[in-house]
Short mmCIF file of C-alpha atoms and ligand atoms in Angstrom, two decimals:
data_model
loop_
_atom_site.label_atom_id
_atom_site.label_comp_id
_atom_site.label_asym_id
_atom_site.label_seq_id
_atom_site.Cartn_x
_atom_site.Cartn_y
_atom_site.Cartn_z
CA MET A 1 183.37 -113.95 -35.86
CA ASP A 2 184.18 -117.63 -36.60
CA LYS A 3 185.44 -120.24 -34.43
CA LEU A 4 187.19 -123.93 -34.65
CA ILE A 5 185.99 -125.90 -32.29
CA ILE A 6 188.40 -129.58 -31.83
CA ASN A 7 187.56 -132.71 -30.14
CA GLY A 8 190.57 -134.64 -29.44
CA PRO A 9 193.19 -136.57 -29.33
CA CYS A 10 192.34 -137.80 -33.40
CA CYS A 11 194.32 -139.97 -35.04
CA LEU A 12 193.76 -139.08 -38.81
CA LYS A 13 194.20 -140.35 -41.27
CA GLY A 14 193.15 -141.23 -45.14
CA GLU A 15 194.44 -138.69 -48.02
CA VAL A 16 194.94 -135.44 -48.65
CA SER A 17 195.24 -132.54 -52.06
CA ILE A 18 196.98 -129.51 -51.27
CA SER A 19 195.31 -126.20 -53.19
CA GLY A 20 197.86 -123.72 -55.30
CA ALA A 21 200.53 -121.75 -53.42
CA LYS A 22 199.11 -119.27 -52.02
CA ASN A 23 203.22 -117.15 -51.88
CA ALA A 24 202.92 -117.97 -54.75
CA ALA A 25 199.45 -116.40 -56.15
CA VAL A 26 199.46 -113.56 -53.78
CA ALA A 27 202.67 -112.50 -56.78
CA ILE A 28 201.81 -113.34 -59.69
CA ILE A 29 197.83 -111.95 -59.58
CA PRO A 30 200.06 -109.20 -58.95
CA ALA A 31 202.37 -109.74 -62.08
CA ALA A 32 199.50 -110.65 -63.82
CA ILE A 33 198.63 -106.52 -64.06
CA MET A 34 201.69 -105.66 -66.23
CA ALA A 35 199.74 -107.62 -68.90
CA ASP A 36 198.02 -104.55 -70.58
CA ASP A 37 195.58 -108.13 -72.12
CA ILE A 38 194.37 -111.62 -70.59
CA CYS A 39 195.41 -113.93 -68.00
CA LEU A 40 193.94 -117.06 -66.36
CA ILE A 41 195.76 -117.91 -63.96
CA GLU A 42 194.61 -121.67 -62.76
CA ASN A 43 194.94 -123.63 -59.09
CA LEU A 44 194.71 -120.76 -57.32
CA PRO A 45 194.37 -122.11 -52.99
CA CYS A 46 190.51 -120.87 -52.65
CA ILE A 47 191.70 -118.13 -49.29
CA GLU A 48 191.82 -115.06 -48.05
CA ASP A 49 194.21 -113.19 -49.16
CA VAL A 50 193.05 -113.58 -53.12
CA VAL A 51 189.89 -112.11 -52.07
CA SER A 52 191.78 -109.15 -50.61
CA LEU A 53 194.19 -109.20 -53.99
CA ASN A 54 190.93 -109.85 -56.55
CA ALA A 55 188.73 -106.86 -54.42
CA THR A 56 191.92 -104.78 -54.78
CA ILE A 57 193.58 -105.56 -58.43
CA SER A 58 189.23 -104.60 -59.72
CA LYS A 59 189.73 -101.58 -57.83
CA MET A 60 192.67 -100.27 -59.57
CA GLY A 61 191.09 -101.35 -63.20
CA ALA A 62 191.63 -104.41 -64.21
CA LYS A 63 188.73 -106.74 -64.75
CA THR A 64 188.32 -110.22 -63.02
CA GLU A 65 186.44 -113.26 -63.15
CA PHE A 66 185.52 -116.58 -61.36
CA LEU A 67 185.22 -118.77 -64.55
CA ASP A 68 185.88 -121.39 -61.90
CA LYS A 69 186.30 -121.68 -57.81
CA HIS A 70 190.41 -122.06 -57.93
CA THR A 71 190.75 -120.63 -61.53
CA LEU A 72 190.76 -116.44 -62.85
CA LYS A 73 190.60 -114.68 -65.37
CA ILE A 74 191.93 -111.47 -65.85
CA ASP A 75 192.11 -108.66 -68.15
CA SER A 76 194.25 -105.87 -67.10
CA ARG A 77 194.27 -103.67 -70.49
CA GLY A 78 191.30 -101.32 -67.88
CA VAL A 79 194.22 -101.16 -65.29
CA GLU A 80 194.85 -97.34 -64.88
CA ASN A 81 194.16 -96.17 -61.78
CA VAL A 82 198.71 -96.07 -59.98
CA SER A 83 197.62 -96.08 -57.34
CA ALA A 84 196.37 -98.42 -54.34
CA THR A 85 196.12 -97.49 -50.79
CA PHE A 86 193.69 -98.83 -49.62
CA GLU A 87 191.73 -100.68 -46.22
CA GLU A 88 192.22 -104.38 -48.12
CA VAL A 89 196.73 -103.83 -48.36
CA ARG A 90 196.65 -102.65 -45.53
CA LYS A 91 195.79 -105.99 -44.44
CA MET A 92 198.07 -107.96 -46.66
CA ARG A 93 201.85 -108.32 -46.74
CA ALA A 94 202.26 -109.34 -51.00
CA SER A 95 199.51 -105.84 -51.46
CA TYR A 96 203.68 -104.82 -51.12
CA TYR A 97 204.20 -106.66 -55.46
CA LEU A 98 201.72 -104.46 -56.79
CA LEU A 99 204.76 -101.91 -55.98
CA GLY A 100 207.43 -103.83 -58.77
CA ALA A 101 204.57 -104.68 -60.92
CA LEU A 102 203.34 -101.04 -60.36
CA LEU A 103 206.58 -99.21 -61.12
CA GLY A 104 207.24 -101.63 -64.52
CA ARG A 105 204.22 -100.73 -66.17
CA TYR A 106 203.74 -97.45 -65.32
CA LYS A 107 207.33 -96.11 -63.98
CA LYS A 108 205.08 -94.85 -62.10
CA ALA A 109 203.13 -95.98 -58.33
CA GLU A 110 201.26 -95.47 -54.95
CA VAL A 111 201.48 -97.81 -52.84
CA ALA A 112 199.66 -98.26 -48.61
CA MET A 113 202.24 -99.63 -47.06
CA PRO A 114 202.02 -103.58 -46.32
CA GLY A 115 200.60 -104.91 -43.37
CA GLY A 116 200.05 -108.81 -43.18
CA CYS A 117 201.01 -111.26 -39.84
CA ASP A 118 203.02 -109.61 -36.61
CA PHE A 119 206.66 -111.69 -36.12
CA GLY A 120 208.04 -108.37 -34.77
CA THR A 121 209.63 -105.24 -37.74
CA ARG A 122 209.16 -105.43 -40.94
CA PRO A 123 211.28 -103.38 -42.80
CA ILE A 124 211.41 -103.31 -46.52
CA ASP A 125 214.04 -101.35 -47.56
CA LEU A 126 216.05 -103.46 -50.01
CA HIS A 127 212.96 -103.31 -51.68
CA LEU A 128 213.20 -99.56 -51.90
CA LYS A 129 216.97 -100.31 -52.15
CA GLY A 130 216.26 -101.78 -55.42
CA PHE A 131 213.91 -100.00 -57.62
CA ARG A 132 216.41 -96.37 -56.18
CA ALA A 133 218.84 -98.02 -57.86
CA MET A 134 217.34 -99.10 -61.06
CA GLY A 135 216.10 -94.87 -61.18
CA ALA A 136 213.12 -94.40 -59.10
CA GLU A 137 212.25 -92.59 -56.85
CA VAL A 138 210.93 -93.47 -53.55
CA THR A 139 208.73 -91.64 -50.64
CA VAL A 140 207.69 -92.62 -48.18
CA GLU A 141 204.43 -90.16 -46.89
CA ARG A 142 201.91 -90.67 -44.13
CA ASN A 143 202.29 -94.69 -44.39
CA VAL A 144 201.54 -94.24 -48.65
CA ILE A 145 205.02 -95.62 -50.65
CA LYS A 146 204.98 -93.49 -53.89
CA MET A 147 207.87 -94.10 -56.28
CA GLU A 148 208.63 -92.46 -59.57
CA ALA A 149 210.88 -92.89 -62.89
CA LYS A 150 211.55 -90.92 -65.77
CA LYS A 151 213.26 -94.32 -66.56
CA LEU A 152 214.03 -97.99 -65.51
CA THR A 153 217.11 -99.19 -65.33
CA GLY A 154 218.23 -102.63 -64.81
CA ALA A 155 220.99 -102.44 -62.36
CA SER A 156 223.46 -105.11 -60.49
CA ILE A 157 221.51 -105.43 -56.83
CA TYR A 158 223.19 -107.17 -53.93
CA MET A 159 220.41 -108.09 -51.37
CA ASP A 160 222.16 -107.74 -47.37
CA THR A 161 219.81 -110.12 -46.31
CA VAL A 162 218.28 -112.62 -48.83
CA SER A 163 214.94 -111.78 -48.87
CA VAL A 164 211.79 -113.35 -50.58
CA GLY A 165 209.80 -109.75 -51.35
CA ALA A 166 212.49 -107.82 -52.41
CA THR A 167 213.67 -110.65 -54.42
CA ILE A 168 210.35 -110.55 -55.93
CA ASN A 169 209.77 -107.17 -55.82
CA ILE A 170 212.71 -106.13 -58.19
CA MET A 171 212.16 -108.78 -60.24
CA LEU A 172 208.58 -107.46 -60.81
CA ALA A 173 209.93 -104.55 -62.08
CA ALA A 174 213.41 -106.20 -64.05
CA VAL A 175 211.21 -107.53 -66.70
CA LEU A 176 210.19 -104.60 -68.12
CA ALA A 177 212.72 -101.80 -66.94
CA GLU A 178 215.87 -100.18 -70.09
CA GLY A 179 218.90 -103.11 -69.95
CA ARG A 180 220.44 -106.21 -67.46
CA THR A 181 219.86 -106.20 -63.55
CA VAL A 182 222.09 -109.20 -61.73
CA ILE A 183 220.54 -109.72 -58.97
CA GLU A 184 223.11 -111.65 -56.01
CA ASN A 185 222.27 -113.25 -52.43
CA ALA A 186 218.43 -113.88 -54.13
CA ALA A 187 215.46 -115.95 -52.28
CA LYS A 188 215.94 -119.19 -54.12
CA GLU A 189 212.19 -120.27 -53.02
CA PRO A 190 210.01 -122.92 -55.49
CA HIS A 191 207.68 -118.76 -55.87
CA ILE A 192 209.64 -117.61 -56.17
CA VAL A 193 210.80 -120.37 -59.94
CA ASP A 194 206.82 -119.90 -59.74
CA LEU A 195 206.89 -116.29 -60.64
CA ALA A 196 209.55 -116.72 -63.00
CA ASN A 197 207.47 -119.37 -65.20
CA PHE A 198 205.18 -117.03 -65.50
CA LEU A 199 206.95 -113.87 -66.60
CA ASN A 200 208.64 -115.81 -69.32
CA ILE A 201 205.73 -117.03 -70.37
CA MET A 202 204.47 -114.00 -70.67
CA GLY A 203 207.67 -112.82 -72.87
CA ALA A 204 210.09 -111.98 -69.88
CA LYS A 205 213.48 -112.53 -69.50
CA ILE A 206 214.65 -113.94 -66.18
CA LYS A 207 217.60 -116.54 -65.95
CA GLY A 208 218.28 -117.97 -62.77
CA ALA A 209 215.69 -118.44 -61.06
CA GLY A 210 215.76 -120.88 -58.17
CA THR A 211 219.82 -119.79 -58.72
CA ASP A 212 221.05 -117.10 -55.75
CA VAL A 213 222.33 -115.01 -59.38
CA ILE A 214 218.86 -113.82 -60.77
CA ARG A 215 219.95 -112.33 -63.83
CA ILE A 216 217.11 -110.49 -65.87
CA THR A 217 217.25 -108.86 -69.34
CA GLY A 218 214.44 -106.21 -69.80
CA VAL A 219 211.75 -106.27 -71.87
CA GLU A 220 209.25 -103.19 -73.83
CA LYS A 221 206.07 -104.99 -73.08
CA LEU A 222 204.84 -108.21 -71.90
CA HIS A 223 201.38 -110.16 -73.01
CA GLY A 224 198.48 -112.49 -71.56
CA ALA A 225 199.34 -115.76 -70.41
CA GLN A 226 197.37 -119.31 -69.11
CA TYR A 227 199.30 -120.41 -66.26
CA THR A 228 199.46 -122.94 -63.33
CA ILE A 229 200.20 -122.14 -59.55
CA ILE A 230 202.88 -124.73 -58.44
CA PRO A 231 201.50 -126.92 -55.32
CA ASP A 232 201.35 -124.85 -51.50
CA GLN A 233 204.85 -126.10 -49.77
CA ILE A 234 203.80 -125.14 -46.53
CA GLU A 235 199.82 -126.13 -46.50
CA ALA A 236 201.74 -129.71 -47.10
CA GLY A 237 203.93 -130.05 -44.84
CA THR A 238 201.20 -128.27 -42.24
CA TYR A 239 199.22 -132.16 -42.82
CA MET A 240 202.73 -134.04 -43.09
CA ILE A 241 203.77 -132.42 -39.68
CA ALA A 242 199.58 -133.20 -37.98
CA ALA A 243 200.57 -137.40 -39.58
CA ALA A 244 202.99 -136.78 -37.94
CA ILE A 245 201.50 -134.94 -34.31
CA THR A 246 198.45 -137.06 -34.39
CA GLY A 247 200.23 -141.11 -34.61
CA GLY A 248 198.16 -140.88 -38.08
CA ASP A 249 199.33 -142.41 -41.74
CA ILE A 250 197.99 -138.90 -44.37
CA LEU A 251 199.33 -139.76 -48.29
CA VAL A 252 199.64 -135.87 -48.83
CA LYS A 253 198.50 -135.48 -52.96
CA ASN A 254 198.82 -133.14 -55.53
CA ILE A 255 202.82 -132.25 -53.91
CA ILE A 256 206.71 -131.93 -55.24
CA PRO A 257 208.38 -133.61 -53.68
CA THR A 258 211.69 -132.29 -53.40
CA HIS A 259 209.92 -128.95 -51.50
CA MET A 260 209.74 -131.45 -49.12
CA ASP A 261 213.08 -132.33 -48.08
CA SER A 262 213.66 -130.19 -45.04
CA LEU A 263 210.70 -131.30 -43.90
CA SER A 264 210.42 -134.90 -44.65
CA ALA A 265 214.55 -135.48 -43.01
CA LYS A 266 213.40 -134.86 -39.40
CA LEU A 267 210.42 -136.23 -39.41
CA ALA A 268 212.48 -139.38 -40.56
CA GLU A 269 214.65 -138.15 -38.11
CA MET A 270 212.02 -138.19 -35.21
CA GLY A 271 211.46 -141.61 -35.87
CA ALA A 272 208.01 -141.42 -38.47
CA GLU A 273 207.60 -143.29 -41.96
CA ILE A 274 208.30 -140.84 -45.06
CA THR A 275 207.88 -142.82 -47.85
CA GLU A 276 208.25 -140.06 -51.48
CA PHE A 277 205.33 -141.03 -54.55
CA ASP A 278 206.58 -138.30 -57.60
CA ASP A 279 203.11 -136.08 -56.14
CA ALA A 280 202.96 -136.84 -53.29
CA ILE A 281 204.83 -138.20 -49.92
CA ARG A 282 203.25 -140.77 -47.55
CA VAL A 283 203.57 -139.82 -43.63
CA ASN A 284 203.33 -142.84 -41.71
CA ALA A 285 203.14 -142.67 -37.58
CA VAL A 286 200.82 -144.97 -36.88
CA GLU A 287 202.19 -146.26 -33.81
CA LYS A 288 205.74 -145.17 -33.76
CA LYS A 289 207.82 -143.45 -30.47
CA LEU A 290 208.04 -140.13 -32.03
CA HIS A 291 211.39 -137.56 -30.48
CA ALA A 292 212.78 -134.49 -30.19
CA VAL A 293 215.45 -133.11 -32.62
CA ALA A 294 216.45 -130.17 -33.19
CA VAL A 295 216.22 -128.07 -35.93
CA GLN A 296 216.92 -123.61 -37.24
CA THR A 297 214.88 -122.07 -39.79
CA MET A 298 217.03 -121.21 -43.17
CA ALA A 299 215.78 -119.37 -46.39
CA TYR A 300 215.20 -122.52 -49.25
CA PRO A 301 216.12 -125.44 -49.21
CA GLY A 302 215.98 -124.51 -45.57
CA PHE A 303 213.20 -125.31 -43.05
CA PRO A 304 211.06 -122.74 -43.92
CA THR A 305 210.33 -120.14 -40.97
CA ASP A 306 206.69 -121.05 -42.18
CA LEU A 307 206.89 -124.60 -40.92
CA GLN A 308 208.09 -124.02 -37.08
CA PRO A 309 205.25 -122.80 -35.49
CA GLN A 310 204.24 -126.26 -37.11
CA MET A 311 207.17 -128.52 -36.13
CA THR A 312 207.43 -126.83 -32.38
CA THR A 313 204.06 -128.50 -31.72
CA LEU A 314 205.34 -131.48 -33.26
CA LEU A 315 208.47 -131.47 -29.91
CA THR A 316 206.37 -130.00 -27.29
CA VAL A 317 204.72 -134.23 -27.31
CA ALA A 318 208.03 -135.98 -29.05
CA GLU A 319 209.80 -137.75 -26.25
CA GLY A 320 213.06 -135.89 -24.86
CA ILE A 321 214.27 -133.13 -25.64
CA GLY A 322 213.52 -130.26 -28.99
CA LYS A 323 215.56 -127.35 -29.82
CA VAL A 324 214.20 -125.57 -32.46
CA THR A 325 216.63 -121.90 -33.74
CA GLU A 326 213.83 -119.29 -35.80
CA ASN A 327 217.15 -117.23 -37.77
CA VAL A 328 214.53 -115.66 -39.97
CA TRP A 329 212.35 -113.66 -38.32
CA GLU A 330 213.22 -111.31 -34.47
CA ASN A 331 210.39 -112.14 -33.09
CA ARG A 332 208.61 -116.04 -34.25
CA TYR A 333 207.58 -117.37 -31.47
CA GLN A 334 204.14 -115.26 -29.87
CA TYR A 335 201.35 -118.33 -30.35
CA THR A 336 204.22 -120.89 -27.77
CA GLN A 337 202.96 -118.92 -25.11
CA MET A 338 199.08 -120.64 -26.84
CA LEU A 339 200.55 -123.63 -26.87
CA LYS A 340 201.58 -123.41 -22.06
CA LEU A 341 197.72 -122.90 -21.59
CA MET A 342 197.33 -126.17 -23.31
CA GLY A 343 200.10 -128.04 -21.10
CA ALA A 344 203.42 -127.27 -23.89
CA GLN A 345 206.53 -126.44 -22.20
CA ILE A 346 208.16 -124.66 -24.14
CA ASN A 347 210.91 -121.90 -22.75
CA VAL A 348 211.57 -118.98 -25.07
CA GLU A 349 215.07 -117.44 -24.71
CA GLY A 350 215.68 -115.49 -27.74
CA ARG A 351 215.46 -116.83 -31.06
CA VAL A 352 215.97 -120.50 -29.54
CA ALA A 353 212.43 -122.25 -28.23
CA ILE A 354 213.57 -125.37 -25.60
CA THR A 355 211.00 -128.40 -25.69
CA THR A 356 210.55 -131.01 -23.18
CA GLY A 357 207.84 -133.07 -24.73
CA VAL A 358 204.77 -134.50 -22.65
CA THR A 359 202.70 -136.88 -22.54
CA THR A 360 200.42 -134.71 -23.47
CA LEU A 361 198.24 -132.01 -23.89
CA ASN A 362 194.90 -130.55 -23.06
CA GLY A 363 192.11 -128.39 -25.01
CA THR A 364 191.65 -125.38 -23.72
CA SER A 365 190.85 -121.80 -25.38
CA VAL A 366 193.63 -120.50 -27.36
CA ASP A 367 194.07 -117.77 -29.66
CA ALA A 368 195.29 -117.45 -34.34
CA THR A 369 197.59 -115.06 -33.44
CA ASP A 370 198.77 -115.30 -37.17
CA LEU A 371 199.14 -117.75 -40.35
CA ARG A 372 200.75 -119.91 -38.73
CA ALA A 373 200.59 -119.99 -35.43
CA GLY A 374 196.53 -121.24 -35.93
CA ALA A 375 197.74 -123.98 -38.31
CA ALA A 376 200.44 -124.50 -34.97
CA MET A 377 196.69 -124.31 -32.32
CA VAL A 378 195.21 -126.16 -35.10
CA LEU A 379 197.69 -129.47 -34.58
CA ALA A 380 197.49 -129.30 -30.79
CA GLY A 381 194.04 -129.01 -31.07
CA LEU A 382 194.35 -132.85 -33.05
CA CYS A 383 196.02 -134.36 -30.43
CA ALA A 384 195.30 -132.59 -27.48
CA LYS A 385 192.45 -134.33 -24.86
CA GLY A 386 190.22 -132.40 -25.08
CA GLU A 387 188.16 -129.90 -26.52
CA THR A 388 190.09 -127.52 -27.64
CA THR A 389 188.53 -124.06 -28.68
CA ILE A 390 190.53 -121.25 -31.53
CA GLY A 391 189.04 -118.23 -31.76
CA GLU A 392 190.49 -115.36 -34.98
CA VAL A 393 190.60 -118.24 -37.74
CA LYS A 394 190.25 -114.64 -39.57
CA TYR A 395 193.70 -115.37 -39.43
CA ILE A 396 193.69 -119.30 -40.78
CA ASP A 397 191.10 -118.26 -43.54
CA ARG A 398 194.13 -116.20 -45.33
CA GLY A 399 196.57 -119.06 -46.10
CA TYR A 400 194.93 -123.01 -45.97
CA GLU A 401 191.67 -124.02 -48.07
CA GLU A 402 189.08 -124.93 -46.61
CA ILE A 403 191.38 -126.54 -43.13
CA GLU A 404 188.29 -127.85 -41.31
CA THR A 405 187.17 -129.85 -43.92
CA LYS A 406 189.99 -131.43 -45.22
CA ILE A 407 191.39 -132.21 -41.57
CA THR A 408 187.49 -134.21 -41.48
CA ALA A 409 187.42 -136.25 -44.63
CA LEU A 410 190.66 -138.00 -42.91
CA GLY A 411 189.05 -138.34 -39.54
CA GLY A 412 189.26 -135.33 -37.43
CA ASN A 413 187.25 -134.31 -34.74
CA ILE A 414 186.76 -130.58 -36.19
CA ARG A 415 183.59 -127.97 -36.80
CA ARG A 416 183.41 -124.01 -37.13
CA VAL A 417 180.51 -122.56 -34.62
CA SER A 418 180.00 -119.05 -35.88
CA LEU A 419 179.78 -116.01 -33.02
C1 EPZ B 1 207.20 -114.55 -47.52
O1 EPZ B 1 207.37 -113.57 -46.61
C2 EPZ B 1 206.72 -115.06 -47.14
N1 EPZ B 1 205.07 -114.13 -47.55
C3 EPZ B 1 206.31 -115.30 -44.97
O2 EPZ B 1 205.73 -116.40 -45.36
C4 EPZ B 1 207.73 -116.10 -44.38
O3 EPZ B 1 207.78 -115.93 -43.81
C5 EPZ B 1 209.31 -115.13 -45.08
O4 EPZ B 1 209.21 -115.21 -46.85
C6 EPZ B 1 210.23 -116.13 -45.47
O5 EPZ B 1 209.98 -117.87 -45.99
C7 EPZ B 1 205.22 -113.72 -48.08
O6 EPZ B 1 205.92 -114.95 -49.49
C8 EPZ B 1 203.76 -113.17 -48.84
P1 EPZ B 1 211.99 -111.42 -46.21
P2 EPZ B 1 208.66 -111.44 -46.93
O7 EPZ B 1 211.78 -110.37 -47.24
O8 EPZ B 1 209.07 -111.34 -48.09
C9 EPZ B 1 214.71 -109.19 -43.96
C10 EPZ B 1 203.74 -116.78 -44.35
O9 EPZ B 1 203.13 -117.34 -43.35
N2 EPZ B 1 214.45 -107.76 -44.57
O10 EPZ B 1 212.32 -113.46 -47.23
O11 EPZ B 1 208.24 -110.08 -46.44
C11 EPZ B 1 213.29 -109.75 -42.31
O12 EPZ B 1 213.06 -108.59 -41.48
C12 EPZ B 1 204.42 -116.15 -44.54
O13 EPZ B 1 202.87 -117.42 -45.62
C13 EPZ B 1 215.13 -107.34 -44.57
O14 EPZ B 1 215.79 -107.03 -43.38
O15 EPZ B 1 209.89 -112.35 -45.60
C14 EPZ B 1 213.20 -110.90 -42.59
O16 EPZ B 1 214.41 -111.15 -41.20
C15 EPZ B 1 204.31 -114.77 -43.08
N3 EPZ B 1 214.73 -106.25 -45.41
C16 EPZ B 1 213.42 -111.66 -43.58
O17 EPZ B 1 214.64 -110.85 -44.11
C17 EPZ B 1 213.95 -105.89 -46.08
O18 EPZ B 1 213.57 -104.92 -47.36
C18 EPZ B 1 212.77 -111.91 -44.32
O19 EPZ B 1 212.39 -111.27 -44.52
C19 EPZ B 1 212.94 -107.06 -46.22
C20 EPZ B 1 213.47 -108.08 -45.23
#
């Protein structure tokens, strides 16, 4: 069991290069098995979720090979097994994309209910509603979702709630359905556009990804493709906040700056200096007194819920009263208990957290209660006085490539110990 130990406070300065997007990668790998051909996926992040998904598709018969740390060759000609009920599937949320991918390719799928971070109930009713609308019979028995369709037919699907996962899953199945599918009130996250671009290179006909109406005309077959995954919006945001919380100056490189607009605007409002370049953003907070602001999480292009724990942590050391409203998940404040152990003043009522800025946090022993909560603990540790020990690092490893190496290169005092 690994732990991260940080000795703070640290002032992070320098450049950091952002890895490929986790949430695009976990959709694009299942999409690759729809091809009955060879795909080459580049700029994959080197993280545990990719390792788990690679193990899962290999068990299903895909021949996979890492050509280097970030490039995976997937030969899905041997994929026969339409059942994915293994342990890996239960570990991660995104394994449910195998449902859409297998249903599209084989008109049949059997996948264990997904795991993933715990922020209250995480229903998948909208995914199943979409599959049913396309003609699939869906049953859930002993935590395994079983689906079969004599014929998969395009349909008009209106999303009651904007859902990233349901939009992706329905898009996957629809590319190999007969006829036209229209997804209304679709999610618009960058990784949805990335997946659509990949599928289109494979021969799919998808229009409108990135808007709230996606139109898909089904095709008979997809072919292999070579594709480079977009940079990770959330990893980039985490390092931008790292600059702000440590009073540092970081050039966050290899990103798409427009993906960061909602965060850049908030950091500027707080008093940090933000400079945008073609594929980088510099956040300079040296000798700047940051003041608290109000933040509301929303679907893209709103402020991402996956940066909420990191932003709330920053607000605990900003001057004045901050207000955070979590509109996406019903219970994503578990980590605030950990911040309180470090001296943060936070009151949570339902979906709202109110912070009263303190001059400093104090290092202590905390746990990563989930992936982004883990990132928040790292940020807290970097600005806290003394030693912070972070347990349950496995959550952080699911989504952040070489976090301690990147932070060390920026001048942070962080090390990993294996116990
Ligand atoms: C994706 O989860 C991300 N995961 C999450 O990131 C992210 O927090 C979330 O989108 C929101 O941006 C992946 O991409 C693998 P949703 P997903 O379906 O798809 C409700 C991270 O840290 N809903 O957009 O599971 C749901 O309860 C992870 O990287 C239904 O009601 O999220 C929630 O309130 C954590 N019925 C809202 O929609 C459904 O069938 C948004 O969920 C599906 C969702």
